[in-house]
Coordinates of C-alpha atoms in Angstrom, one line a residue:
M1 CA -84.2 -17.3 42.1
K2 CA -81.1 -17.7 40.0
N3 CA -82.0 -14.9 37.6
Q4 CA -82.6 -12.6 40.6
L5 CA -79.1 -13.3 41.9
V6 CA -77.6 -12.5 38.5
R7 CA -79.5 -9.2 38.4
E8 CA -78.3 -8.3 41.9
A9 CA -74.7 -9.1 40.9
E10 CA -75.0 -7.0 37.7
G11 CA -76.2 -4.1 39.7
V12 CA -73.3 -4.1 42.1
S13 CA -70.1 -2.4 41.0
K14 CA -67.4 -5.1 40.6
R15 CA -64.3 -4.5 42.8
Y16 CA -61.6 -7.1 43.1
S17 CA -59.3 -7.4 46.1
V18 CA -55.5 -7.8 45.7
A19 CA -55.6 -11.3 47.1
F20 CA -58.2 -12.2 44.4
K21 CA -56.1 -10.8 41.7
K22 CA -53.1 -12.7 42.8
Q23 CA -55.1 -15.9 43.0
V24 CA -56.2 -15.5 39.4
V25 CA -52.7 -14.8 38.2
Q26 CA -51.4 -17.9 40.0
E27 CA -53.9 -20.0 38.2
L28 CA -53.0 -18.4 34.9
N29 CA -49.3 -19.0 35.5
K30 CA -50.0 -22.7 36.2
G31 CA -51.4 -23.0 32.7
L32 CA -54.5 -24.8 33.9
L33 CA -56.9 -22.2 32.4
N34 CA -56.4 -19.5 29.9
R35 CA -57.7 -15.9 30.3
V36 CA -61.1 -16.5 28.6
E37 CA -61.8 -19.5 30.8
L38 CA -60.8 -17.5 34.0
R39 CA -63.1 -14.7 33.0
E40 CA -66.0 -17.1 32.6
K41 CA -65.1 -18.9 35.8
Y42 CA -65.0 -15.8 38.0
G43 CA -67.1 -13.5 36.0
I44 CA -64.3 -11.0 35.5
G45 CA -65.3 -8.0 33.4
G46 CA -62.9 -6.4 30.9
K47 CA -60.8 -8.3 28.4
S48 CA -57.5 -6.7 29.6
S49 CA -58.1 -7.1 33.4
I50 CA -56.3 -10.4 33.8
T51 CA -53.4 -9.1 31.5
R52 CA -52.9 -6.1 33.7
W53 CA -52.9 -8.3 36.9
S54 CA -50.3 -10.6 35.3
E55 CA -48.0 -7.6 34.6
Q56 CA -48.6 -6.3 38.1
F57 CA -48.3 -9.5 40.2
G58 CA -47.1 -12.2 37.8
N59 CA -43.5 -13.4 37.3
L60 CA -43.5 -13.1 33.6
H61 CA -42.6 -9.8 32.0
Y62 CA -43.4 -8.7 28.4
K63 CA -41.1 -6.4 26.5
D64 CA -43.9 -4.9 24.5
K65 CA -47.6 -5.4 23.8
A66 CA -46.9 -7.3 20.6
L67 CA -45.3 -10.1 22.6
V68 CA -48.2 -10.4 25.1
G69 CA -49.7 -13.8 24.9
R70 CA -50.3 -16.8 27.0
P71 CA -47.4 -17.1 29.6
M72 CA -45.3 -20.2 29.8
K73 CA -46.1 -22.7 32.5
D74 CA -42.7 -21.8 34.1
K75 CA -39.7 -19.5 33.8
L76 CA -37.4 -22.3 32.5
R77 CA -39.4 -23.0 29.4
Q78 CA -39.6 -19.3 28.6
R79 CA -35.8 -18.9 29.0
I80 CA -35.3 -21.9 26.8
K81 CA -37.4 -20.3 24.1
E82 CA -35.4 -17.1 24.4
L83 CA -32.1 -18.9 24.1
E84 CA -33.3 -20.9 21.1
R85 CA -34.3 -17.6 19.4
Q86 CA -30.9 -16.1 20.1
L87 CA -29.2 -19.2 18.8
E88 CA -31.1 -19.0 15.5
D89 CA -30.0 -15.3 15.2
E90 CA -26.4 -16.2 15.9
K91 CA -26.5 -19.0 13.3
F92 CA -27.9 -16.6 10.8
K93 CA -25.0 -14.2 11.5
V94 CA -22.4 -16.9 11.1
L95 CA -24.0 -17.9 7.8
A96 CA -24.0 -14.3 6.6
Y97 CA -20.2 -14.0 7.5
E98 CA -19.4 -17.3 5.9
T99 CA -21.2 -16.2 2.7
L100 CA -19.3 -12.8 2.8
I101 CA -15.9 -14.7 3.1
E102 CA -16.8 -16.9 0.1
V103 CA -17.9 -14.0 -2.0
I104 CA -14.6 -12.2 -1.3
K105 CA -12.7 -15.3 -2.2
E106 CA -14.6 -15.8 -5.4
E107 CA -14.7 -12.2 -6.6
D108 CA -11.2 -10.9 -5.4
G109 CA -9.3 -14.1 -4.9
I110 CA -8.6 -13.3 -1.2
D111 CA -8.9 -16.1 1.4
L112 CA -9.5 -14.2 4.6
L113 CA -9.2 -17.3 6.8
K114 CA -5.7 -18.0 5.5
K115 CA -4.6 -14.4 5.1
A116 CA -4.8 -13.2 8.7
P117 CA -5.6 -16.0 11.2
R118 CA -3.1 -14.8 13.7
Q119 CA -4.6 -11.3 13.8
I120 CA -8.1 -12.7 14.2
I121 CA -7.1 -15.1 17.0
S122 CA -5.2 -12.3 18.8
K123 CA -8.2 -10.0 18.6
L124 CA -10.5 -12.7 20.0
A125 CA -7.9 -13.6 22.7
Q126 CA -8.1 -10.1 24.1
T127 CA -11.7 -10.7 25.3
R128 CA -11.6 -14.5 25.6
P129 CA -8.1 -15.6 26.7
R130 CA -9.3 -19.0 27.7
K131 CA -10.6 -19.7 24.2
V132 CA -7.3 -19.6 22.3
S133 CA -7.2 -23.3 21.6
R134 CA -10.8 -23.3 20.3
C135 CA -10.0 -20.3 18.1
C136 CA -6.9 -22.0 16.7
A137 CA -9.0 -25.1 15.9
L138 CA -11.5 -23.0 14.0
F139 CA -8.8 -21.8 11.6
G140 CA -7.0 -25.1 11.3
L141 CA -4.0 -23.8 13.3
S142 CA -2.3 -25.5 16.2
K143 CA -1.8 -23.5 19.4
Q144 CA 1.9 -23.9 19.1
A145 CA 1.9 -22.5 15.5
Y146 CA -0.2 -19.5 16.7
Y147 CA 2.2 -18.6 19.5
K148 CA 5.2 -19.1 17.1
Q149 CA 3.6 -16.5 14.8
V150 CA 3.1 -14.1 17.7
K151 CA 6.7 -14.5 18.7
C152 CA 7.8 -13.9 15.1
K153 CA 5.7 -10.8 14.9
N154 CA 7.2 -9.4 18.2
E155 CA 10.7 -10.1 16.9
N156 CA 9.9 -8.3 13.6
E157 CA 8.6 -5.3 15.5
A158 CA 11.7 -5.2 17.6
A159 CA 13.9 -5.6 14.5
W160 CA 12.0 -2.7 12.8
R161 CA 12.6 -0.5 15.8
Q162 CA 16.3 -1.1 15.5
L163 CA 16.3 -0.8 11.7
K164 CA 14.1 2.3 11.3
P165 CA 16.8 4.9 12.2
F166 CA 19.2 3.4 9.5
V167 CA 16.4 3.4 6.9
L168 CA 15.3 7.0 7.6
N169 CA 18.9 8.2 7.5
L170 CA 19.5 6.7 4.0
R171 CA 16.1 7.9 2.8
R172 CA 16.9 11.5 3.9
K173 CA 19.7 11.4 1.3
L174 CA 18.0 9.2 -1.3
P175 CA 14.3 9.6 -0.6
R176 CA 13.1 7.3 -3.4
L177 CA 15.9 4.7 -3.3
G178 CA 14.7 1.2 -4.3
T179 CA 14.6 -1.6 -1.7
R180 CA 17.4 -3.6 -3.3
K181 CA 19.8 -0.8 -3.2
L182 CA 18.6 0.1 0.3
H183 CA 19.3 -3.5 1.4
Y184 CA 22.8 -3.3 0.1
L185 CA 23.6 0.0 1.9
L186 CA 22.2 -1.4 5.1
K187 CA 24.3 -4.5 4.8
E188 CA 27.4 -2.2 4.3
Q189 CA 26.5 -0.5 7.6
G190 CA 26.4 -3.9 9.4
V191 CA 22.6 -4.1 9.6
A192 CA 21.7 -7.8 9.4
I193 CA 18.4 -8.3 7.6
G194 CA 17.3 -10.4 4.6
R195 CA 16.2 -8.7 1.4
D196 CA 12.7 -10.3 1.5
G197 CA 12.4 -9.4 5.2
L198 CA 13.2 -5.8 4.4
F199 CA 10.6 -5.7 1.6
E200 CA 8.0 -7.1 4.0
L201 CA 8.9 -4.5 6.7
L202 CA 8.8 -1.6 4.3
R203 CA 5.5 -2.9 2.9
K204 CA 4.0 -3.0 6.4
E205 CA 5.3 0.5 7.2
N206 CA 4.0 1.8 3.8
M207 CA 7.6 2.9 2.9
L208 CA 7.9 1.1 -0.5
V209 CA 8.6 3.5 -3.3
P210 CA 5.7 3.6 -5.9
T211 CA 6.6 3.9 -9.6
R212 CA 5.8 7.0 -11.5
R213 CA 4.8 7.1 -15.2
K214 CA 4.9 10.3 -17.2
Y215 CA 6.3 11.1 -20.6
V216 CA 7.0 14.4 -22.5
R217 CA 8.7 14.2 -25.8
T218 CA 12.0 16.2 -26.0
T219 CA 13.4 14.7 -29.2
N220 CA 12.8 16.2 -32.7
S221 CA 14.5 14.0 -35.3
S222 CA 12.5 15.4 -38.2
H223 CA 15.2 17.7 -39.6
W224 CA 17.5 18.0 -42.6
M225 CA 20.8 17.8 -40.7
R226 CA 23.1 14.8 -41.0
K227 CA 22.3 11.8 -38.8
Y228 CA 25.1 9.4 -37.7
P229 CA 24.9 5.5 -37.5
N230 CA 24.7 3.6 -34.2
L231 CA 28.2 2.6 -33.3
V232 CA 27.5 1.1 -29.8
K233 CA 24.9 -1.5 -30.7
D234 CA 27.2 -4.5 -30.1
I235 CA 30.0 -3.0 -28.0
E236 CA 30.8 -4.6 -24.6
L237 CA 31.4 -2.0 -21.9
N238 CA 34.7 -2.7 -20.1
R239 CA 36.0 0.7 -18.9
P240 CA 35.0 4.3 -18.0
E241 CA 34.9 7.0 -20.7
Q242 CA 34.4 4.3 -23.3
I243 CA 30.9 5.6 -24.2
W244 CA 29.1 8.8 -23.2
V245 CA 25.4 8.8 -23.6
A246 CA 23.4 12.1 -23.8
D247 CA 19.8 13.0 -23.5
I248 CA 17.5 15.9 -22.5
T249 CA 14.7 15.7 -20.0
Y250 CA 12.2 18.2 -18.7
L251 CA 11.4 19.6 -15.3
D252 CA 8.1 21.3 -14.4
T253 CA 8.1 24.7 -12.7
K254 CA 5.3 27.0 -11.7
A255 CA 7.0 30.2 -12.9
E256 CA 8.6 29.2 -16.2
G257 CA 6.7 26.1 -17.1
N258 CA 8.9 23.3 -18.5
V259 CA 12.6 23.8 -18.1
Y260 CA 15.1 21.4 -19.6
L261 CA 18.0 19.4 -18.1
H262 CA 20.7 18.4 -20.6
L263 CA 22.7 15.4 -19.4
I264 CA 25.8 13.5 -20.4
T265 CA 26.4 10.2 -18.6
D266 CA 29.3 7.7 -18.7
A267 CA 27.7 4.4 -19.9
Y268 CA 30.1 2.2 -17.9
S269 CA 30.2 3.9 -14.5
K270 CA 26.7 5.6 -14.8
Q271 CA 28.4 8.8 -13.5
I272 CA 26.8 12.1 -14.7
V273 CA 29.8 13.9 -16.2
G274 CA 28.1 17.0 -17.6
Y275 CA 24.8 18.8 -17.3
E276 CA 23.1 22.1 -18.0
L277 CA 19.7 23.3 -16.8
C278 CA 17.9 26.1 -18.8
D279 CA 14.6 27.1 -20.2
N280 CA 15.3 26.0 -23.8
M281 CA 16.5 23.0 -25.9
T282 CA 18.9 24.8 -28.2
A283 CA 22.2 23.4 -29.3
E284 CA 24.0 26.1 -27.3
S285 CA 22.6 24.7 -24.1
T286 CA 23.4 21.1 -25.0
H287 CA 26.9 22.3 -25.9
K288 CA 27.4 23.7 -22.4
A289 CA 26.8 20.2 -20.9
L290 CA 29.3 18.8 -23.3
K291 CA 32.0 21.3 -22.4
M292 CA 31.5 20.5 -18.6
A293 CA 32.0 16.8 -19.4
L294 CA 35.1 17.5 -21.5
N295 CA 36.6 19.6 -18.6
E296 CA 35.9 16.8 -16.1
R297 CA 37.3 14.1 -18.3
Q298 CA 39.9 11.8 -16.5
Y299 CA 41.0 9.3 -19.3
K300 CA 41.9 11.7 -22.1
D301 CA 44.2 9.2 -23.9
Q302 CA 41.4 6.6 -24.3
A303 CA 39.1 6.4 -27.3
L304 CA 35.6 7.7 -26.6
I305 CA 32.2 7.5 -28.4
H306 CA 29.4 10.0 -27.9
H307 CA 26.0 8.3 -28.3
S308 CA 22.6 10.2 -28.4
D309 CA 19.3 10.3 -30.1
R310 CA 18.8 12.1 -33.5
G311 CA 17.6 15.3 -32.0
L312 CA 18.6 18.4 -33.8
Q313 CA 20.8 19.6 -30.9
Y314 CA 23.1 16.6 -31.3
C315 CA 23.1 16.9 -35.1
S316 CA 23.9 20.6 -35.1
K317 CA 27.1 21.9 -36.6
L318 CA 28.1 23.5 -33.2
Y319 CA 27.8 20.2 -31.4
T320 CA 29.3 17.8 -33.9
E321 CA 32.3 20.0 -34.6
C322 CA 33.1 20.1 -30.9
L323 CA 33.0 16.3 -30.7
M324 CA 35.2 16.0 -33.8
A325 CA 37.7 18.6 -32.4
N326 CA 38.1 16.4 -29.3
H327 CA 38.5 13.2 -31.4
I328 CA 35.2 11.8 -30.1
A329 CA 33.3 9.4 -32.4
I330 CA 29.7 10.2 -33.0
S331 CA 26.9 7.6 -32.6
M332 CA 23.2 8.0 -32.8
T333 CA 20.0 5.9 -32.4
E334 CA 18.5 4.6 -35.6
N335 CA 14.9 3.5 -34.9
G336 CA 13.8 5.9 -32.2
D337 CA 13.7 3.0 -29.8
P338 CA 14.4 4.1 -26.1
Y339 CA 16.4 0.8 -25.6
E340 CA 19.0 2.2 -28.1
N341 CA 19.8 4.8 -25.5
A342 CA 18.7 2.9 -22.4
V343 CA 21.4 4.1 -20.0
A344 CA 20.5 7.8 -20.6
E345 CA 16.8 7.1 -20.3
R346 CA 17.4 5.1 -17.1
V347 CA 19.4 8.0 -15.5
N348 CA 16.6 10.4 -16.4
G349 CA 14.2 8.1 -14.6
I350 CA 16.4 7.8 -11.5
L351 CA 16.8 11.5 -11.1
K352 CA 13.0 12.1 -11.4
D353 CA 11.7 9.1 -9.5
E354 CA 14.3 8.9 -6.6
F355 CA 15.3 12.6 -6.2
G356 CA 12.0 14.4 -6.5
L357 CA 12.7 16.1 -9.9
A358 CA 9.3 14.8 -11.1
D359 CA 7.6 17.1 -8.7
Q360 CA 6.6 20.6 -9.7
L361 CA 9.1 23.2 -8.5
N362 CA 8.6 26.9 -7.9
D363 CA 11.0 28.3 -10.4
I364 CA 14.3 27.6 -12.3
K365 CA 16.4 28.9 -9.4
E366 CA 14.9 26.3 -7.1
A367 CA 15.2 23.7 -9.8
M368 CA 18.9 24.4 -10.3
K369 CA 19.6 24.0 -6.6
Q370 CA 17.8 20.7 -6.4
V371 CA 19.5 19.5 -9.6
E372 CA 22.9 20.2 -8.2
Q373 CA 22.1 18.5 -4.9
S374 CA 20.6 15.5 -6.7
I375 CA 23.4 14.9 -9.1
F376 CA 26.0 15.2 -6.3
T377 CA 24.1 12.7 -4.2
Y378 CA 23.5 10.4 -7.2
N379 CA 27.2 10.3 -8.2
H380 CA 28.5 9.8 -4.6
Y381 CA 25.9 7.7 -2.8
R382 CA 23.5 5.9 -5.2
P383 CA 24.6 2.3 -5.9
H384 CA 23.8 0.5 -9.1
L385 CA 22.9 -3.2 -9.5
S386 CA 24.7 -3.2 -12.9
C387 CA 27.8 -1.8 -11.3
S388 CA 28.0 -4.6 -8.6
M389 CA 26.4 -2.1 -6.1
L390 CA 29.1 0.5 -6.5
T391 CA 28.3 4.2 -6.7
P392 CA 29.1 6.0 -10.0
I393 CA 32.1 7.7 -8.5
Q394 CA 33.5 4.4 -7.2
M395 CA 32.8 2.7 -10.5
H396 CA 34.5 5.5 -12.5
K397 CA 37.8 5.1 -10.7
Q398 CA 38.4 1.5 -11.8
K399 CA 37.9 -0.7 -14.8
K400 CA 38.1 -4.3 -13.5
I401 CA 34.4 -4.8 -12.8
K402 CA 32.3 -6.1 -15.6
V403 CA 29.1 -4.3 -16.2
K404 CA 25.9 -6.4 -15.9
L405 CA 23.6 -6.0 -18.8
Y406 CA 19.8 -6.2 -18.7
H407 CA 18.3 -6.8 -22.1
Q408 CA 14.7 -6.1 -23.1
K409 CA 12.6 -9.2 -22.7

């Protein structure tokens, strides 16, 4: 009799009502029986039938087929599992970031947690304003210290807005003026800011002047002409037109290539007293710069020494006879050391680094115009630390101030 009922059941097409399907899903959700047991209990055909019913009528939803499995007994347990998984992921992220910070500290010597805690806390506070205290604690910073830093930052920004017009005005005249000189000139204009504070503001605004390094040899001391001894080695500078220093530097142009600037500078005041720009390094060109300096001389009754390197221009008959005719003593470097003619080398560097003469110019005509403007601005506006922050023109008009000397270390 039993076998007959089974055969009759197998011959009838199995159709399940919605109510039946929901009943099966409810039992599955309670966790009393699994899918295999429910199929055997109710004789449900198809291994995926109960799964489809669960997706259709159940409360549990699966993101993809790979996650399909036995449902939890209730929603709460499933949510706990999801949160635990998320927590593990977040812990791994924190570990990865902590490892990154440690690697940067070990490899580059930068402690990110100490370098910019205020910026990090401010960024987090934008989205989580109620978590400022917690963020401060994470970085070992009190809430009061954080707000003090924010206040200081706001004050610095306000100070920079007031300071910027003065800085730009000076930089238009002296585009590569160093920060110490810039600080002095700002102080002269009544702008109250500390030197270190100015350094920091210029650094943040990317307005510090980078150093340039380039060298082209312009001295040829391998010649047969007479060379003179160094007369200025141990002399103390105490007045203008005590010592003139001379040197030649090059400028780069597109049309003519290198052109040469012959300079004569007063060692005491740092004033450029004579110059000549041309496309050669002949004695005649150097002689023109000397004649300009002689014509501009203000203390003709004082003894004067002319100091230079041993280049053939300065050893030439034309040049030395002109010096002797004007009762100027001749002094030259002895060892080819730039420090033996340090003032001349320094003035060359200032003109190139701070006045744009290191840049490539179109032609000698443009170079001449820029040289004239640069030397005028240098003489009238550029202060010197060694001259107690006076400009060369100001320093040249007096002889009371003692020149500060900076020796090679």
